[in-house]
PDB file of C-alpha atoms in Angstrom:
ATOM      1  CA  MET A   1      -3.396 -53.492 -47.105  1.00 83.00           C
ATOM      2  CA  THR A   2      -5.550 -54.193 -50.033  1.00 93.00           C
ATOM      3  CA  ARG A   3      -4.884 -53.602 -53.659  1.00 94.00           C
ATOM      4  CA  TYR A   4      -7.442 -50.824 -53.490  1.00 94.00           C
ATOM      5  CA  ASP A   5      -5.701 -49.184 -50.552  1.00 94.00           C
ATOM      6  CA  ARG A   6      -2.530 -49.513 -52.524  1.00 95.00           C
ATOM      7  CA  PHE A   7      -4.302 -47.698 -55.698  1.00 96.00           C
ATOM      8  CA  ILE A   8      -5.574 -45.067 -53.631  1.00 96.00           C
ATOM      9  CA  ILE A   9      -2.033 -44.365 -52.075  1.00 96.00           C
ATOM     10  CA  VAL A  10      -0.171 -44.323 -55.220  1.00 96.00           C
ATOM     11  CA  GLU A  11      -2.706 -42.289 -57.338  1.00 96.00           C
ATOM     12  CA  PHE A  12      -2.520 -39.518 -54.435  1.00 92.00           C
ATOM     13  CA  LEU A  13       1.262 -39.368 -54.235  1.00 92.00           C
ATOM     14  CA  ARG A  14       1.357 -39.212 -58.137  1.00 95.00           C
ATOM     15  CA  VAL A  15      -1.015 -36.236 -58.124  1.00 92.00           C
ATOM     16  CA  PHE A  16       0.829 -34.724 -55.121  1.00 87.00           C
ATOM     17  CA  PHE A  17       4.248 -34.733 -56.852  1.00 90.00           C
ATOM     18  CA  ILE A  18       2.718 -33.638 -60.034  1.00 93.00           C
ATOM     19  CA  CYS A  19       1.222 -30.575 -58.387  1.00 88.00           C
ATOM     20  CA  PHE A  20       4.385 -30.060 -56.447  1.00 89.00           C
ATOM     21  CA  ALA A  21       6.488 -30.043 -59.376  1.00 92.00           C
ATOM     22  CA  THR A  22       4.412 -27.595 -61.001  1.00 93.00           C
ATOM     23  CA  PHE A  23       3.935 -25.172 -58.429  1.00 91.00           C
ATOM     24  CA  LEU A  24       7.950 -25.468 -57.680  1.00 92.00           C
ATOM     25  CA  GLY A  25       8.453 -24.596 -61.621  1.00 93.00           C
ATOM     26  CA  LEU A  26       5.999 -21.595 -61.348  1.00 94.00           C
ATOM     27  CA  PHE A  27       7.733 -20.389 -58.272  1.00 92.00           C
ATOM     28  CA  VAL A  28      11.214 -20.619 -59.766  1.00 92.00           C
ATOM     29  CA  VAL A  29      10.241 -18.846 -62.766  1.00 94.00           C
ATOM     30  CA  ALA A  30       8.456 -15.971 -60.824  1.00 94.00           C
ATOM     31  CA  ASP A  31      11.531 -15.708 -58.386  1.00 93.00           C
ATOM     32  CA  PHE A  32      13.809 -16.114 -61.255  1.00 92.00           C
ATOM     33  CA  VAL A  33      12.353 -13.147 -62.960  1.00 94.00           C
ATOM     34  CA  ASN A  34      12.555 -11.049 -59.900  1.00 94.00           C
ATOM     35  CA  HIS A  35      16.417 -12.059 -58.883  1.00 91.00           C
ATOM     36  CA  PHE A  36      17.596 -12.235 -62.153  1.00 92.00           C
ATOM     37  CA  ASP A  37      20.275  -9.698 -61.683  1.00 92.00           C
ATOM     38  CA  GLU A  38      21.463 -11.340 -58.333  1.00 91.00           C
ATOM     39  CA  ILE A  39      21.668 -14.690 -59.869  1.00 90.00           C
ATOM     40  CA  ALA A  40      23.569 -13.670 -62.831  1.00 91.00           C
ATOM     41  CA  ARG A  41      26.082 -12.106 -60.883  1.00 90.00           C
ATOM     42  CA  TYR A  42      26.296 -15.183 -58.865  1.00 88.00           C
ATOM     43  CA  ALA A  43      26.570 -17.340 -61.988  1.00 90.00           C
ATOM     44  CA  LYS A  44      29.586 -15.271 -63.185  1.00 90.00           C
ATOM     45  CA  LYS A  45      31.373 -16.106 -59.852  1.00 87.00           C
ATOM     46  CA  THR A  46      30.503 -19.904 -60.202  1.00 84.00           C
ATOM     47  CA  ASP A  47      30.515 -22.803 -62.810  1.00 85.00           C
ATOM     48  CA  GLY A  48      27.730 -21.200 -64.763  1.00 87.00           C
ATOM     49  CA  MET A  49      24.006 -20.526 -64.695  1.00 89.00           C
ATOM     50  CA  GLY A  50      22.898 -24.122 -63.835  1.00 87.00           C
ATOM     51  CA  SER A  51      24.898 -24.323 -60.952  1.00 88.00           C
ATOM     52  CA  ALA A  52      23.939 -20.671 -59.647  1.00 89.00           C
ATOM     53  CA  LEU A  53      20.371 -22.002 -59.976  1.00 89.00           C
ATOM     54  CA  TRP A  54      20.719 -25.186 -58.180  1.00 90.00           C
ATOM     55  CA  GLU A  55      22.747 -23.417 -55.304  1.00 89.00           C
ATOM     56  CA  TYR A  56      19.962 -20.543 -55.184  1.00 89.00           C
ATOM     57  CA  TYR A  57      17.157 -22.744 -55.027  1.00 91.00           C
ATOM     58  CA  GLY A  58      17.962 -26.261 -53.971  1.00 91.00           C
ATOM     59  CA  PRO A  59      17.886 -25.017 -50.325  1.00 92.00           C
ATOM     60  CA  LYS A  60      14.285 -23.504 -50.766  1.00 91.00           C
ATOM     61  CA  ILE A  61      12.845 -26.987 -52.053  1.00 91.00           C
ATOM     62  CA  PRO A  62      12.172 -28.124 -48.281  1.00 91.00           C
ATOM     63  CA  TRP A  63      10.633 -24.920 -47.447  1.00 90.00           C
ATOM     64  CA  PHE A  64       8.633 -24.737 -50.634  1.00 88.00           C
ATOM     65  CA  PHE A  65       7.652 -28.548 -49.925  1.00 87.00           C
ATOM     66  CA  ASP A  66       6.269 -27.442 -46.472  1.00 89.00           C
ATOM     67  CA  PHE A  67       4.570 -24.556 -47.643  1.00 85.00           C
ATOM     68  CA  ILE A  68       2.569 -26.511 -50.387  1.00 80.00           C
ATOM     69  CA  GLY A  69       1.640 -29.076 -47.744  1.00 76.00           C
ATOM     70  CA  ARG A  70      -0.195 -26.812 -46.043  1.00 75.00           C
ATOM     71  CA  LEU A  71      -2.364 -26.256 -48.921  1.00 65.00           C
ATOM     72  CA  VAL A  72      -3.065 -29.847 -49.570  1.00 57.00           C
TER      73      VAL A  72
END
């Protein structure tokens, strides 16, 4: 593998993960607004909002990765 190949691969991965993080953030904000009541009720039962968000959106990350992979 040449230097040029490594450069292209690293740049592609960098751009992909920046786009993935951006789209994931947009998805979380939009979904959070729509499901705020449900997440707030769950947050009262658990350790707080951070824990509730992680438990609610954590399992959705692989699904979102698969969904975004189709767009690229």
